[in-house]
Structures are given as structure tokens and as C-alpha cells.
PDB file of C-alpha atoms and ligand atoms in Angstrom:
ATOM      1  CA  UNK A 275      20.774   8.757  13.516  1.00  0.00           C
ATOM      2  CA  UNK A 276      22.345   6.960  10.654  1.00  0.00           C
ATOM      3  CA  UNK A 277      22.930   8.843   7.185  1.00  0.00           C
ATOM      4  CA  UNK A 278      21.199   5.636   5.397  1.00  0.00           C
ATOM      5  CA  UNK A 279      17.971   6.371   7.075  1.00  0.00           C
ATOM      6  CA  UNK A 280      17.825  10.197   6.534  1.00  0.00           C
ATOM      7  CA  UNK A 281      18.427   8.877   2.573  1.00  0.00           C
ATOM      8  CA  UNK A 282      15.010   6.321   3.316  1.00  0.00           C
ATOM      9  CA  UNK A 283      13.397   9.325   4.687  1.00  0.00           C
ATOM     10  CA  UNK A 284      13.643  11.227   1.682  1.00  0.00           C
ATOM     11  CA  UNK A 285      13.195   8.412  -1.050  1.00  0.00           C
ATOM     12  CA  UNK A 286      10.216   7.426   0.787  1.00  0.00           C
ATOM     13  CA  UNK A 287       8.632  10.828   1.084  1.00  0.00           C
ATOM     14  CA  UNK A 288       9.595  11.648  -2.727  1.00  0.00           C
ATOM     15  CA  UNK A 289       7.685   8.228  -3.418  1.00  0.00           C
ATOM     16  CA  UNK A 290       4.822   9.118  -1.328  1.00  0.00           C
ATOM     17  CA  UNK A 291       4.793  12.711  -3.235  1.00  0.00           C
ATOM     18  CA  UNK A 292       4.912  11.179  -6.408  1.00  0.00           C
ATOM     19  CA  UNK A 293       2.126   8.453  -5.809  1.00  0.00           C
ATOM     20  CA  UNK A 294      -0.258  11.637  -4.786  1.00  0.00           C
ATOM     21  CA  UNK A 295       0.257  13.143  -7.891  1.00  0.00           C
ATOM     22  CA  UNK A 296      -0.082  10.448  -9.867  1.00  0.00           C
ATOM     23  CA  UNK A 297      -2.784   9.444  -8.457  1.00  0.00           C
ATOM     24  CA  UNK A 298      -4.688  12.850  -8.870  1.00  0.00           C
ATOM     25  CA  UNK A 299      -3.741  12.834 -12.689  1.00  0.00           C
ATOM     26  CA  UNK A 300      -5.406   9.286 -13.427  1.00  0.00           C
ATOM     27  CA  UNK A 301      -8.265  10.472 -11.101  1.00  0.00           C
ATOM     28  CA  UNK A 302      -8.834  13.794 -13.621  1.00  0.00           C
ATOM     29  CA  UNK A 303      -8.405  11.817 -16.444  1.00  0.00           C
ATOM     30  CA  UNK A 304      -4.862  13.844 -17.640  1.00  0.00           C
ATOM     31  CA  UNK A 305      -3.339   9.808 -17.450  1.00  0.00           C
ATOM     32  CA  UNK A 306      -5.914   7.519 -19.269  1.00  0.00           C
ATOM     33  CA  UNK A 307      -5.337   3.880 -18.049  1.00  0.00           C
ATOM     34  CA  UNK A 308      -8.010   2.377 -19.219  1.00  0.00           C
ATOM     35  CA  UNK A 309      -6.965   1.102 -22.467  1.00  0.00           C
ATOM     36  CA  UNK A 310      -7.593  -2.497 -22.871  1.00  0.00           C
ATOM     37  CA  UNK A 311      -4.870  -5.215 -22.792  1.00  0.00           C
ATOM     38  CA  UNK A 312      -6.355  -8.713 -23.194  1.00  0.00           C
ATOM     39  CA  UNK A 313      -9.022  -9.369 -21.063  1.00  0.00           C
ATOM     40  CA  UNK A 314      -8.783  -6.528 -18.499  1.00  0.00           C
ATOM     41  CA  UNK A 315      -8.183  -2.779 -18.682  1.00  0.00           C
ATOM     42  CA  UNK A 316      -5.070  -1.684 -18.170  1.00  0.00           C
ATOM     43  CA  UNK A 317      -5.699   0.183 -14.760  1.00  0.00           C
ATOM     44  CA  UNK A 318      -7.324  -3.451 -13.783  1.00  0.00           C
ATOM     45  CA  UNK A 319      -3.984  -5.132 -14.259  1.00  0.00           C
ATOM     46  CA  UNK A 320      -2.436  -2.971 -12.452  1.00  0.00           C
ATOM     47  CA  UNK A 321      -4.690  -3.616  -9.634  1.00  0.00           C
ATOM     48  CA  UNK A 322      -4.293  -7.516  -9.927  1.00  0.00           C
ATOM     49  CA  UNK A 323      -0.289  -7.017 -10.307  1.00  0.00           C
ATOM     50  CA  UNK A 324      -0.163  -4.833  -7.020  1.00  0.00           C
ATOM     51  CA  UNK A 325      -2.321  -6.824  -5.203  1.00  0.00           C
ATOM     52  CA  UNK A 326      -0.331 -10.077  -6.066  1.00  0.00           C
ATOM     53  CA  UNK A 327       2.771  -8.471  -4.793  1.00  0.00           C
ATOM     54  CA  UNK A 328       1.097  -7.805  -1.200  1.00  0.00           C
ATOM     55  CA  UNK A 329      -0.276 -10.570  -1.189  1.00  0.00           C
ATOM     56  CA  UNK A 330       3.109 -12.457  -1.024  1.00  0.00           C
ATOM     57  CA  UNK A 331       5.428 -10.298  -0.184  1.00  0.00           C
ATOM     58  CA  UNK A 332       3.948 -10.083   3.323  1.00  0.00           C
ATOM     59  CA  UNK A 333       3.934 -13.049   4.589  1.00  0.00           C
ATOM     60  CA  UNK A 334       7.431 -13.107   2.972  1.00  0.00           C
ATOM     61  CA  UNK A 335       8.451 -10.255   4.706  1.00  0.00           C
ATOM     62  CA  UNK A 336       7.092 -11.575   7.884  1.00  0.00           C
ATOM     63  CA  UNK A 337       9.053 -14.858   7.552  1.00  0.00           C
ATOM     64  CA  UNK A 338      12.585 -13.210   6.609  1.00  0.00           C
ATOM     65  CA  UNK A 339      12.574 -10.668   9.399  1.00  0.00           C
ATOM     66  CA  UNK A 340      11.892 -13.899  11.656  1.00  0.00           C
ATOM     67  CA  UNK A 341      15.091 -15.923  10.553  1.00  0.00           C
ATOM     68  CA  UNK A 342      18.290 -16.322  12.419  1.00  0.00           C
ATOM     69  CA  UNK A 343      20.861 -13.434  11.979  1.00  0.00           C
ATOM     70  CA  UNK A 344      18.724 -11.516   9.452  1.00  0.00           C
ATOM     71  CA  UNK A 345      19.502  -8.196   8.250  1.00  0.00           C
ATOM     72  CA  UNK A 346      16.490  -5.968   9.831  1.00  0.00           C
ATOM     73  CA  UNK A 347      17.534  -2.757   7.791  1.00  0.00           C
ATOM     74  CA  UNK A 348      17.694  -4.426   4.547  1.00  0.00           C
ATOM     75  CA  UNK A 349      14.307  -6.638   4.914  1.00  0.00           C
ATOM     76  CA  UNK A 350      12.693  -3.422   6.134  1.00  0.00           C
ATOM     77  CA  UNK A 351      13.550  -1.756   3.169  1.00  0.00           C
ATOM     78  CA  UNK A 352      12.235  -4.126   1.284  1.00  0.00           C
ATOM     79  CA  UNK A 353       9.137  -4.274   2.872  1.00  0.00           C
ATOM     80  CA  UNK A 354       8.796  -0.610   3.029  1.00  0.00           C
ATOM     81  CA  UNK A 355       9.903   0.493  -0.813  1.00  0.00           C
ATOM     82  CA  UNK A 356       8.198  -2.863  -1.990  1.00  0.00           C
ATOM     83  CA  UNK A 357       4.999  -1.958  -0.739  1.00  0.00           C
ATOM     84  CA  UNK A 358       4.885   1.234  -0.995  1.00  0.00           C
ATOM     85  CA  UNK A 359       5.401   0.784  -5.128  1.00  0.00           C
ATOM     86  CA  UNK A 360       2.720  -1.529  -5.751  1.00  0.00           C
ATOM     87  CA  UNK A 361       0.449   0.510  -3.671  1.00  0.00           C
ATOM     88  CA  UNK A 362       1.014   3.552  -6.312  1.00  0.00           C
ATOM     89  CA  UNK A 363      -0.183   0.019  -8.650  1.00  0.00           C
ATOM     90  CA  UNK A 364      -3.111  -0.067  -6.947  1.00  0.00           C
ATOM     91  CA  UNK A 365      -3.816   3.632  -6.332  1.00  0.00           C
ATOM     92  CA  UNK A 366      -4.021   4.019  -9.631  1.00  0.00           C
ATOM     93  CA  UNK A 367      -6.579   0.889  -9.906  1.00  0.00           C
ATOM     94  CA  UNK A 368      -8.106   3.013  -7.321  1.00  0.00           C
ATOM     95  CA  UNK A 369      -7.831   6.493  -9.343  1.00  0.00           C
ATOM     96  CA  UNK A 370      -9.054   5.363 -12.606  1.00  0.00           C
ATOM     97  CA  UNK A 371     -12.722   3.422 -10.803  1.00  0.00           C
ATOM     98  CA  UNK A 372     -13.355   6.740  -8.607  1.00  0.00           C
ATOM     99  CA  UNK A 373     -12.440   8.843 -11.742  1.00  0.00           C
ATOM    100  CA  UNK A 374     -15.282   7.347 -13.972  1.00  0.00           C
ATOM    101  CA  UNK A 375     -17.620   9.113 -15.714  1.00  0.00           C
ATOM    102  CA  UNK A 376     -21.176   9.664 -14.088  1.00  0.00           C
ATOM    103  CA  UNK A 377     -22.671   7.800 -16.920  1.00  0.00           C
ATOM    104  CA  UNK A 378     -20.976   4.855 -15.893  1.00  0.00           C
ATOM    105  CA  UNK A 379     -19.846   5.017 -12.228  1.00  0.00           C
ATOM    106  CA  UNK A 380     -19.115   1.930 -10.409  1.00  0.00           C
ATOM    107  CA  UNK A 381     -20.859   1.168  -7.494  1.00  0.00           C
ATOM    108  CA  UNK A 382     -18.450   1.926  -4.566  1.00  0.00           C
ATOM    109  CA  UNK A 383     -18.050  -0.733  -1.777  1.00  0.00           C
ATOM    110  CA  UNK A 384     -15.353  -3.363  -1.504  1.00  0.00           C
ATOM    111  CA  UNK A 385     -12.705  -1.393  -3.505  1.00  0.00           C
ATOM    112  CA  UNK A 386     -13.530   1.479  -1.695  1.00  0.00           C
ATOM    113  CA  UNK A 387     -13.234  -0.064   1.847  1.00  0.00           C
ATOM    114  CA  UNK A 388      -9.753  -1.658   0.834  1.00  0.00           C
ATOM    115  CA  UNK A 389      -8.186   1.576  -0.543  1.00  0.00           C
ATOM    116  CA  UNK A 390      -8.970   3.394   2.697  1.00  0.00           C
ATOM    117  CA  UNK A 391      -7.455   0.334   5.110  1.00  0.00           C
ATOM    118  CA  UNK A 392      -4.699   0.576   2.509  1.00  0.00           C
ATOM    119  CA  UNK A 393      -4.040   3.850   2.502  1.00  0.00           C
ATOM    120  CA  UNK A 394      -4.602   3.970   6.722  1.00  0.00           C
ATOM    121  CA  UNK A 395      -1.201   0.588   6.398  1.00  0.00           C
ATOM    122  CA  UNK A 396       0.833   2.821   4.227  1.00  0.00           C
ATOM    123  CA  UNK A 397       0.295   5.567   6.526  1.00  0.00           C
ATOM    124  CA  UNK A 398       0.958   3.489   9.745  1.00  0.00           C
ATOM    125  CA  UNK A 399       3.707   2.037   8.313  1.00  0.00           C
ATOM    126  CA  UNK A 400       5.122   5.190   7.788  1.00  0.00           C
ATOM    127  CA  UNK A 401       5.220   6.686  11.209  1.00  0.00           C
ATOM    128  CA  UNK A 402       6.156   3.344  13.048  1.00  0.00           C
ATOM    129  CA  UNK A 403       9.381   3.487  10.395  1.00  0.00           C
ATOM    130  CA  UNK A 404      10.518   6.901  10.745  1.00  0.00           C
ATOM    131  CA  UNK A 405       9.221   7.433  14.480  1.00  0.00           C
ATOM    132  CA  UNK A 406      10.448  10.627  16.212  1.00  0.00           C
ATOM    133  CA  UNK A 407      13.179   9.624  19.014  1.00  0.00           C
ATOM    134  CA  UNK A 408      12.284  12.564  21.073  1.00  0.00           C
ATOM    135  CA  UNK A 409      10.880  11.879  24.523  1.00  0.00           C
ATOM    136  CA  UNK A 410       7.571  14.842  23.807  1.00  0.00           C
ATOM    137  CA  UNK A 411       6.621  13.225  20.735  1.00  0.00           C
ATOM    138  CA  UNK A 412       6.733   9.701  22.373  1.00  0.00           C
ATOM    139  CA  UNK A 413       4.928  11.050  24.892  1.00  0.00           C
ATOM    140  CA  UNK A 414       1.987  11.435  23.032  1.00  0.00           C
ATOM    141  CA  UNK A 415       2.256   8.821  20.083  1.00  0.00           C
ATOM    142  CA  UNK A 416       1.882   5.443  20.695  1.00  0.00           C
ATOM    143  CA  UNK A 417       4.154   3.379  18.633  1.00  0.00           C
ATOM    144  CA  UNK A 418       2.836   0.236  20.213  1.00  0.00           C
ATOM    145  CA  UNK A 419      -0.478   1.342  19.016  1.00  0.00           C
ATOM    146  CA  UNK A 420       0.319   2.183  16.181  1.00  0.00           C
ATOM    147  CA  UNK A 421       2.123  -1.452  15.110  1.00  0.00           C
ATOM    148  CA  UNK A 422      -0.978  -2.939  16.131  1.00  0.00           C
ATOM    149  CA  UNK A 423      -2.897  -0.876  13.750  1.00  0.00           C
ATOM    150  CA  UNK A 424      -0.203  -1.394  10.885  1.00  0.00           C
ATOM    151  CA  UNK A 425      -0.527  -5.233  11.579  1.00  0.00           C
ATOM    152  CA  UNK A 426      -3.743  -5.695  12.247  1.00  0.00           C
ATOM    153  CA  UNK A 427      -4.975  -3.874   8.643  1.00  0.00           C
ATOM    154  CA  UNK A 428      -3.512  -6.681   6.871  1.00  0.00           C
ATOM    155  CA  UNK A 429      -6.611  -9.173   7.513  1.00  0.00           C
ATOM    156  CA  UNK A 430      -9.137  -6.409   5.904  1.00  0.00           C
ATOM    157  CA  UNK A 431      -6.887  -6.844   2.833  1.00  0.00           C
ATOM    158  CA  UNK A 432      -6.827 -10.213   2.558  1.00  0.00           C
ATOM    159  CA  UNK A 433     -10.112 -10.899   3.851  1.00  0.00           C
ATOM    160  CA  UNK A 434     -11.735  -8.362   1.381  1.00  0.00           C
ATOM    161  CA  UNK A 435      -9.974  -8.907  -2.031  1.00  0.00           C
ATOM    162  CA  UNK A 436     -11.381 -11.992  -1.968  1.00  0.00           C
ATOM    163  CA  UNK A 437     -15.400 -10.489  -2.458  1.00  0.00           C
ATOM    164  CA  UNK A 438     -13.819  -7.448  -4.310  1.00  0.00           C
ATOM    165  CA  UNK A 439     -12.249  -9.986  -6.750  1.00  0.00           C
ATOM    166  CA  UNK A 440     -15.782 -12.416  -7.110  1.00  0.00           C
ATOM    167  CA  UNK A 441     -17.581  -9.073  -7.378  1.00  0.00           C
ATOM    168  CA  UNK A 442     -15.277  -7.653  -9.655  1.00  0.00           C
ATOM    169  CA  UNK A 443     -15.178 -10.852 -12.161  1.00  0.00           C
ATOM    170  CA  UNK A 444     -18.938 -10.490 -12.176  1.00  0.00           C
ATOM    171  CA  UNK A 445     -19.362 -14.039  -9.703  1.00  0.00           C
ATOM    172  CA  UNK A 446     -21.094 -11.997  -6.717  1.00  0.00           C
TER     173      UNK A 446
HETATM  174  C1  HEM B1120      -6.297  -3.558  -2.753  1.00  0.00           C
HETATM  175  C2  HEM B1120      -6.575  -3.714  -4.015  1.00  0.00           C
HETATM  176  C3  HEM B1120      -7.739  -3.067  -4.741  1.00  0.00           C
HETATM  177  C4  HEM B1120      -8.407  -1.887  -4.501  1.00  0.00           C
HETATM  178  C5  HEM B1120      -8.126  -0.850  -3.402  1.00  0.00           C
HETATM  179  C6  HEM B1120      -9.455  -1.774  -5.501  1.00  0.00           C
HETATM  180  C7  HEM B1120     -10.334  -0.703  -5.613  1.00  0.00           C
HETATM  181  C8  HEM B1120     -11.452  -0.665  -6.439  1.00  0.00           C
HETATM  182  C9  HEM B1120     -12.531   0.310  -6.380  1.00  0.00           C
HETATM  183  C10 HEM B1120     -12.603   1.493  -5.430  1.00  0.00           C
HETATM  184  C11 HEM B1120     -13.457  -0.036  -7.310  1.00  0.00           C
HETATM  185  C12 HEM B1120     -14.823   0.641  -7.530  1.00  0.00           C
HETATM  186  C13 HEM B1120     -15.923  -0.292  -6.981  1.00  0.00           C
HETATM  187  C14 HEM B1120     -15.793  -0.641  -5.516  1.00  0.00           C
HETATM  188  O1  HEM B1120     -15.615   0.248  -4.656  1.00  0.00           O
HETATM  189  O2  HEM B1120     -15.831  -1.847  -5.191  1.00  0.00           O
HETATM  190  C15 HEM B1120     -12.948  -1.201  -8.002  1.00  0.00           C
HETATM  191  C16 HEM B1120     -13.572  -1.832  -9.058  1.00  0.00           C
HETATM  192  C17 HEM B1120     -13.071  -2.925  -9.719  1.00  0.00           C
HETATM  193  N1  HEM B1120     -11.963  -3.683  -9.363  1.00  0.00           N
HETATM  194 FE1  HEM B1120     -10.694  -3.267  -7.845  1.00  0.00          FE
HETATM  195  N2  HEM B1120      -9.404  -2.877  -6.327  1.00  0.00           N
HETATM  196  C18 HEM B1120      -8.368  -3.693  -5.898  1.00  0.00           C
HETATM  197  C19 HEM B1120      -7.976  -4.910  -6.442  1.00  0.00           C
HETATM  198  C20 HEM B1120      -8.573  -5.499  -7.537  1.00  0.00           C
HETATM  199  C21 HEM B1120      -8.204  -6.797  -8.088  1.00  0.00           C
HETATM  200  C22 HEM B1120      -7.099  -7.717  -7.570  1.00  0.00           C
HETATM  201  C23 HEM B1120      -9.011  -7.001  -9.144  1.00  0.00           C
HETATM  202  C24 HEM B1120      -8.961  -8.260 -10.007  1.00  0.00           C
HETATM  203  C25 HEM B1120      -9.915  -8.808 -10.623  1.00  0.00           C
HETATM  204  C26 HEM B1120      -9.930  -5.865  -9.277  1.00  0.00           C
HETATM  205  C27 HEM B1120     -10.911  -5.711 -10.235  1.00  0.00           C
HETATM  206  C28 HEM B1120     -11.859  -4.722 -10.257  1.00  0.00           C
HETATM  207  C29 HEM B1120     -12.915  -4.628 -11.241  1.00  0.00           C
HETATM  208  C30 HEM B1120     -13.147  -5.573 -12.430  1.00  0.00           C
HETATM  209  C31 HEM B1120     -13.674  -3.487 -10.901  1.00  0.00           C
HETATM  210  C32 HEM B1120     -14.899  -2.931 -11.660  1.00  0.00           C
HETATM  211  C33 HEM B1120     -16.168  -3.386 -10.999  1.00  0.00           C
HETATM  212  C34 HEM B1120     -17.375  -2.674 -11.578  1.00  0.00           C
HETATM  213  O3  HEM B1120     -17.302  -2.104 -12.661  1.00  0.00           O
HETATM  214  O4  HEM B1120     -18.428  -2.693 -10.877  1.00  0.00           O
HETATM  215  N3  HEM B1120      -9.621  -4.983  -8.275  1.00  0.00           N
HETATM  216  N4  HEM B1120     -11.737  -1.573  -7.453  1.00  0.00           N
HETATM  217  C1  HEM B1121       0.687  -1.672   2.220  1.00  0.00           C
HETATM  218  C2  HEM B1121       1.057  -2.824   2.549  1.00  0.00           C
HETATM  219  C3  HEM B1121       1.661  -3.236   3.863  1.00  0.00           C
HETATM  220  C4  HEM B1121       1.322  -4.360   4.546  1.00  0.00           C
HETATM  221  C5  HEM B1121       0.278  -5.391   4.131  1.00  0.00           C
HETATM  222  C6  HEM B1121       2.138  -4.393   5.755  1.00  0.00           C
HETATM  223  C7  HEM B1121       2.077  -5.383   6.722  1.00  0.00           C
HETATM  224  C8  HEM B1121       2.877  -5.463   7.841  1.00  0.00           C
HETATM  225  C9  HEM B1121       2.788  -6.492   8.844  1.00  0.00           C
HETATM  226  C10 HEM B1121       1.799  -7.671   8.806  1.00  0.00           C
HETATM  227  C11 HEM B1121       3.746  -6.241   9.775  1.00  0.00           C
HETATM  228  C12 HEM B1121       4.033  -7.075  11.049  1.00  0.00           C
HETATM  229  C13 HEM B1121       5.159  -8.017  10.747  1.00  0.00           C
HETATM  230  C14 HEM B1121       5.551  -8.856  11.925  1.00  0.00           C
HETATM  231  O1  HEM B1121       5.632  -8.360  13.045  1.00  0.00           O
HETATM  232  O2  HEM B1121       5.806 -10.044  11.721  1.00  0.00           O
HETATM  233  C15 HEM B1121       4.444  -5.031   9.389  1.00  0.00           C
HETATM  234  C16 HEM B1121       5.481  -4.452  10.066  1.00  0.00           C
HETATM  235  C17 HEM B1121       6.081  -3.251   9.735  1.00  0.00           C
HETATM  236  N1  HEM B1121       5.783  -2.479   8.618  1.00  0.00           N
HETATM  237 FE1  HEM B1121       4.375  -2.864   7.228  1.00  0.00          FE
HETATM  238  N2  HEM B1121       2.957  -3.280   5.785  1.00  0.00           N
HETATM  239  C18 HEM B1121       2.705  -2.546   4.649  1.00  0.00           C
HETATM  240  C19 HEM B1121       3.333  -1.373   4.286  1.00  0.00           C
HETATM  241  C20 HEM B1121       4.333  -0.738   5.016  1.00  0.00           C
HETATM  242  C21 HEM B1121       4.963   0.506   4.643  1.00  0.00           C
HETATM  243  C22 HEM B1121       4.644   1.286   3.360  1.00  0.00           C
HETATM  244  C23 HEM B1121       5.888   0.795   5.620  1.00  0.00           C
HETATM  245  C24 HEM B1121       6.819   1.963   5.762  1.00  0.00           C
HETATM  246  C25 HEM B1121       6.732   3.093   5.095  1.00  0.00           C
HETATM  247  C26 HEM B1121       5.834  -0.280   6.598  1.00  0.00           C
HETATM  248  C27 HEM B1121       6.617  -0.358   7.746  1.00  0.00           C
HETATM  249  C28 HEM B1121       6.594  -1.369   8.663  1.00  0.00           C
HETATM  250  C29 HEM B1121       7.449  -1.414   9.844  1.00  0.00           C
HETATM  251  C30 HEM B1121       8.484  -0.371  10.266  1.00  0.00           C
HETATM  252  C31 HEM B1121       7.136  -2.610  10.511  1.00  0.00           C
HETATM  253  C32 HEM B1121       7.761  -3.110  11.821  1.00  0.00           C
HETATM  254  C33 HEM B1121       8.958  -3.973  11.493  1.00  0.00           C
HETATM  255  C34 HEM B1121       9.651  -4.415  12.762  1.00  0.00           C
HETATM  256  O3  HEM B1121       9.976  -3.558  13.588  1.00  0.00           O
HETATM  257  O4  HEM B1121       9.877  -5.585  12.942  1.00  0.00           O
HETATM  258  N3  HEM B1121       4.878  -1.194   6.199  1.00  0.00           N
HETATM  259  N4  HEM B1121       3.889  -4.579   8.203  1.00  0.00           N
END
């Protein structure tokens, strides 16, 4: 195994560390995001910015790895670090709604379904990437399984932003 994807290994599970606790702090209120900047809270814009970034970058990502003597290890990254950045965006979107105060708790439906199918791609997308080569563990994961999952969770995001959005601008 190549020294470059040991080094993806451990960027990737520092990142995934690091959105965890980050996540926890704007969930206990130790981060406050929810200062307002224009028309949105902050935490909101961070929401719309990672969502944005999905949004295109996947079909991107899909088209690039398609083309005609494309680099597979470099568009992977991409897809891989990309993502999993402006999911910590939206984790903390995520965070700061769940972390509400009782008074004034949101009521918990879209947002909630599309964090857990997000959080389910991440994870997917992790084990198809750094997949164990060793015949026992192939044995009884299914990496073909798996990429279905991974792929096939895309169409709850982009089916559901679109009512989380409406709902969320108060049109629903
Ligand atoms: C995958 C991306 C997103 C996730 C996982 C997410 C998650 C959530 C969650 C869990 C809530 C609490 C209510 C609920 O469960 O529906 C919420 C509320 C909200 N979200 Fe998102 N969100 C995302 C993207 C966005 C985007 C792009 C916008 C842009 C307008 C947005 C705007 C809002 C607003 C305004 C609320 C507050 C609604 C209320 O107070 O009832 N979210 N979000
Ligand atoms: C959260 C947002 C993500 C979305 C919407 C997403 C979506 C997709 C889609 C639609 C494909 C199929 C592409 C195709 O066959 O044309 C794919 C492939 C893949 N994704 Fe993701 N993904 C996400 C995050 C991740 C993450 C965080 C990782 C790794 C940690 C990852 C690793 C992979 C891998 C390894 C493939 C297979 C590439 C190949 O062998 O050709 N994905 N992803």
C-alpha cells in the first residue's frame, strides 16, 4: 500500500475527529454560532454554504472521474477532503438547531432526516475509500454494497433540501 494513502488515512481520520468535537461544542453551546450576519444566522450560512458545495461538487466529481486519462487519486481526494469539510459546515448547521434551547426548539423533520443520510454518505464513503485488502474482512463486507449505499444516499440529499429549504424560508 502506497505511503500517500496511509497520509489520507490519517488526515481523514484527524478531520473526522475534529468534526466530532466540534460538533459536540456548538451542540453544548461552548461555540455560539448563532450570531446574526445579514439575513441569516451565522450557523444558517454555514448550512447554505455547505450545502452549495455538495450540491455541485458532486455531480462535478462524478463528471471528472468519468473523463479520458483522469487522475483517480487526485479527483478522489478531492471528492473525499471536499466533502468531508463542508459536511463539518453543515454539522455545525446541524449542532447549533439540535442544540436549541427548550423554549424555542425547532421542530425536527427534514433537517433531521438529511443529517442522518449525511452522516450514513460520509460514513460509507469512508469504508469504500480505505477498504481493508484482506481476504477475512472482504469476506464479510460488501464493498459492492456498500457503493450502492454511498451512491444511492445522494438522491435523499437532493431530493430533501429542497422541502428543508421551503420549510426553512418559512414557504411550507
Ligand atoms: C444537508 C444540509 C442541512 C441539514 C442536515 C440541516 C439540518 C437542519 C435541522 C436538523 C434543523 C432543525 C429542524 C429540522 O429537523 O428540520 C434545521 C433547521 C433549519 N435549517 Fe437546515 N439543514 C441543512 C441545510 C439547510 C439550508 C441549505 C438552509 C437554507 C435556507 C437551511 C435553513 C434552515 C433553517 C432556516 C432552519 C430553522 C427552521 C425552524 O426554525 O423551524 N438548512 N436544519
Ligand atoms: C457527503 C457527501 C458525499 C456525496 C454526496 C457523495 C457522493 C458520491 C457519489 C454519487 C458517488 C458515485 C460516483 C460515480 O460512480 O459516478 C461517490 C463515489 C465515491 N465516494 Fe462519495 N460522496 C460523499 C462523500 C464521500 C466521502 C466523505 C468519502 C470518503 C471519505 C467518499 C468516497 C467515495 C469513494 C471512494 C467513491 C468511489 C469512487 C470510485 O471508485 O470511482 N465520498 N460518492
Amino acid at each position: 500500500m502506497k505511503i500517500s494513502h496511509h497520509l489520507d488515512f490519517m488526515l481523514a481520520s484527524i478531520l473526522a475527529v475534529a468534526t466530532i468535537i466540534f460538533v459536540f461544542l456548538v451542540y453544548n453551546r461552548t461555540i455560539v454560532l448563532s450570531f446574526i450576519v445579514g439575513p441569516f444566522r451565522f450557523s444558517h450560512w454555514l448550512g447554505i454554504i455547505g450545502t452549495v458545495y455538495i450540491a455541485i461538487a458532486t455531480p462535478l466529481f462524478v463528471v471528472l472521474k468519468r473523463r479520458f486519462h483522469a487522475d483517480w487519486t487526485r479527483i478522489v481526494r478531492f471528492h473525499m477532503f471536499g466533502n468531508m469539510v463542508f459536511f463539518a459546515f453543515i454539522a455545525a448547521h446541524f449542532a447549533a438547531q439540535v442544540g436549541r434551547p427548550p423554549s424555542n426548539y425547532p421542530e425536527l423533520g427534514t433537517g433531521l432526516a438529511m443529517f442522518l443520510a449525511m452522516a450514513l454518505q460520509v460514513a460509507s464513503g469512508f469504508t469504500q475509500r480505505f477498504r481493508s485488502q484482506r481476504a477475512a474482512f472482504k469476506k464479510i463486507f460488501n464493498y459492492k454494497t456498500n457503493m450502492f449505499i454511498h451512491a444511492s444516499l445522494v438522491m435523499v440529499f437532493y431530493l430533501v433540501i429542497v422541502f428543508h429549504v421551503l420549510h426553512g424560508l418559512g414557504l411550507t
